C-alpha positions as YAML, in Angstrom:
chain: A
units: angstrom
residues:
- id: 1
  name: UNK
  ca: [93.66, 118.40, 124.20]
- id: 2
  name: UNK
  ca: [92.96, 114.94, 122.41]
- id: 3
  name: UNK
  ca: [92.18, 116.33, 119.49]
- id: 4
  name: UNK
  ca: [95.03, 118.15, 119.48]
- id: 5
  name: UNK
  ca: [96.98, 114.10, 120.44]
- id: 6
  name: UNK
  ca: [95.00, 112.62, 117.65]
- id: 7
  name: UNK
  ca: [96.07, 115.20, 115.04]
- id: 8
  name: UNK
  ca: [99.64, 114.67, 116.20]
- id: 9
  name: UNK
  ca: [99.90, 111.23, 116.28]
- id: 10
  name: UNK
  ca: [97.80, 110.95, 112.88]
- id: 11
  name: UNK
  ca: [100.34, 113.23, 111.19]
- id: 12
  name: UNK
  ca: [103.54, 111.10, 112.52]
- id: 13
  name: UNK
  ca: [101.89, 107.85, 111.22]
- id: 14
  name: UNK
  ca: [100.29, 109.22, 107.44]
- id: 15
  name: UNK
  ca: [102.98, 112.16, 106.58]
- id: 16
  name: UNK
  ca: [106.27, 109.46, 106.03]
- id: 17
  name: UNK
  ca: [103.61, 107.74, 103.66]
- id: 18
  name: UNK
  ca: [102.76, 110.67, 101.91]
- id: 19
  name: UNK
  ca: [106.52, 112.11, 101.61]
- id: 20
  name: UNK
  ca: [108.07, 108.56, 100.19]
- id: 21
  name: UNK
  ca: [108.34, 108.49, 96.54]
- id: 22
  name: UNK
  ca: [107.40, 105.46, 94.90]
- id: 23
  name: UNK
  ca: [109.37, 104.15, 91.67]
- id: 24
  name: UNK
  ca: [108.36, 102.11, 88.32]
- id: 25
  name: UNK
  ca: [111.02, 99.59, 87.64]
- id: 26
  name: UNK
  ca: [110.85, 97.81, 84.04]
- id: 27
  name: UNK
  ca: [111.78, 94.65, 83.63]
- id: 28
  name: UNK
  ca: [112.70, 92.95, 80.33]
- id: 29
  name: UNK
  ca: [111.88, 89.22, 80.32]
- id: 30
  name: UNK
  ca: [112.56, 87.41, 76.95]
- id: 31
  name: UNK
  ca: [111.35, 84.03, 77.48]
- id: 32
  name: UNK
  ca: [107.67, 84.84, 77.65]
- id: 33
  name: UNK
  ca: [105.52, 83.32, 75.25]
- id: 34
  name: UNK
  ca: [102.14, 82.49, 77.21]
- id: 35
  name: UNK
  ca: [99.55, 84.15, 79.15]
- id: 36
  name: UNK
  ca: [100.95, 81.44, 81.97]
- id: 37
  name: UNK
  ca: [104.23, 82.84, 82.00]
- id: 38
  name: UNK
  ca: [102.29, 86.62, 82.48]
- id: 39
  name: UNK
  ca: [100.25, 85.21, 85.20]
- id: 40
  name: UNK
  ca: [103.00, 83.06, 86.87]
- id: 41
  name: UNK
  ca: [105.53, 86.32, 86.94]
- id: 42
  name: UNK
  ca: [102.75, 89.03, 88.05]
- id: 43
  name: UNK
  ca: [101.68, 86.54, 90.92]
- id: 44
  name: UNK
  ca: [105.68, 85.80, 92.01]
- id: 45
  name: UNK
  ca: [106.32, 89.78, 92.25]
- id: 46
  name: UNK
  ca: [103.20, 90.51, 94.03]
- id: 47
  name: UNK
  ca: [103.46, 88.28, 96.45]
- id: 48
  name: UNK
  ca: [107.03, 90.26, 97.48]
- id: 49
  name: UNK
  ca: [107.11, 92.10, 99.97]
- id: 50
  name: UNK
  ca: [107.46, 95.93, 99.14]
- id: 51
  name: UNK
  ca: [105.81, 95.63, 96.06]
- id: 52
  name: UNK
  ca: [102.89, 97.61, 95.82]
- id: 53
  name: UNK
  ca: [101.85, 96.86, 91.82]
- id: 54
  name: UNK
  ca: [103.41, 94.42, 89.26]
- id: 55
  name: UNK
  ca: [101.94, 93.80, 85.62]
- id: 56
  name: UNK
  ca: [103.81, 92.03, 83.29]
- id: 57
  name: UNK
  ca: [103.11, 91.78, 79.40]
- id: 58
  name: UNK
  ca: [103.09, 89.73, 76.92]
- id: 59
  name: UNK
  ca: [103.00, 92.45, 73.89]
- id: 60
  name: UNK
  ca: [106.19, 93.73, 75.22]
- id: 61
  name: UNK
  ca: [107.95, 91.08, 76.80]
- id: 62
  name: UNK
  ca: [108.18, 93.61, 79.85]
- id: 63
  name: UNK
  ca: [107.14, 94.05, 83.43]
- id: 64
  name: UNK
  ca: [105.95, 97.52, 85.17]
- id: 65
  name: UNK
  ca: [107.00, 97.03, 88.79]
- id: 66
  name: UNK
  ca: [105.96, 100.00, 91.29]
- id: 67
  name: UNK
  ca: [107.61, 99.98, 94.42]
- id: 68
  name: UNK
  ca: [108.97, 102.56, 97.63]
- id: 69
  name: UNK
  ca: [112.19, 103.90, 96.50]
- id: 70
  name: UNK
  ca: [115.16, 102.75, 97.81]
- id: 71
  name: UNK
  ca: [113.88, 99.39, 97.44]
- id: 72
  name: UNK
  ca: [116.35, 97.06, 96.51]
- id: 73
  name: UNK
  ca: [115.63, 95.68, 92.90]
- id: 74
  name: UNK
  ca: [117.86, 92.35, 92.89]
- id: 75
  name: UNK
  ca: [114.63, 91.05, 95.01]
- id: 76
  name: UNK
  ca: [112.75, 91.92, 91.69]
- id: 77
  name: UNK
  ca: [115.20, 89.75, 89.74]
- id: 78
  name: UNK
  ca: [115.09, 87.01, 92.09]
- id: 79
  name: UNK
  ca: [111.38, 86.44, 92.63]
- id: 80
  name: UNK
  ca: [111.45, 86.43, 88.72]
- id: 81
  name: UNK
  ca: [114.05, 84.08, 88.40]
- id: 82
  name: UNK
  ca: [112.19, 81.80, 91.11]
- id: 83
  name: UNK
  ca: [109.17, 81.24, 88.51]
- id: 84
  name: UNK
  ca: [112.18, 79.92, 85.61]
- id: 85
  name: UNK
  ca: [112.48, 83.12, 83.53]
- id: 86
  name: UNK
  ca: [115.22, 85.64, 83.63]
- id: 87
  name: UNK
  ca: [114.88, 89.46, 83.84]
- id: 88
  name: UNK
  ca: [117.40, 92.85, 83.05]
- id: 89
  name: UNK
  ca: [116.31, 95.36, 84.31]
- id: 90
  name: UNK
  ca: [115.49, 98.61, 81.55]
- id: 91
  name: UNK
  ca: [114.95, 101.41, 83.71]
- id: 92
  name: UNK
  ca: [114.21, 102.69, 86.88]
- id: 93
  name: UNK
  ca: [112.17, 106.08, 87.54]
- id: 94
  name: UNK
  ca: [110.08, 107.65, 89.64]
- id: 95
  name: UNK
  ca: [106.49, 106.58, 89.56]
- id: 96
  name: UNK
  ca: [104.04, 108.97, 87.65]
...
């Protein structure tokens, strides 16, 4: 009987985890020119909530954001726009 609990209450807490989709959002950001400007947007997008992985390059002038879908991106734009750059958002898919 308590394994039978356990099993239950495992599945209610993992399965909505497992069933979300995630989704990559890219970011264009013009203005970077340093590895500072790198560092200081990766650190301001993942310390937002509901992020789960931000990397931002210089090569492309782009960041990869990954985050639950549904999530509302103008929190993207905002956390960027807190570090002095601007971003437009390129595309939104669903996370490979």
């Amino acid at each position: 009987m308590k394994k039978r609990i356990f099993l239950l209450l495992a599945l209610v807490l993992i399965a909505p985890r497992l069933w979300a989709e995630n989704q990559k959002v890219t970011i264009d950001i013009k203005a970077m020119t340093c590895s500072l400007c790198v560092i200081s947007i990766n650190k301001a997008l993942r310390s937002t909530d509901g992020v789960i992985k931000a990397k931002a390059s210089l090569k492309t002038h782009q960041v990869e954001v990954i985050v639950p879908e549904g999530f509302d991106n103008q929190v993207l734009l905002t956390a960027i726009s807190r570090t002095g750059y601007s971003g437009e958002i390129q595309s939104v898919a669903p996370a490979p």
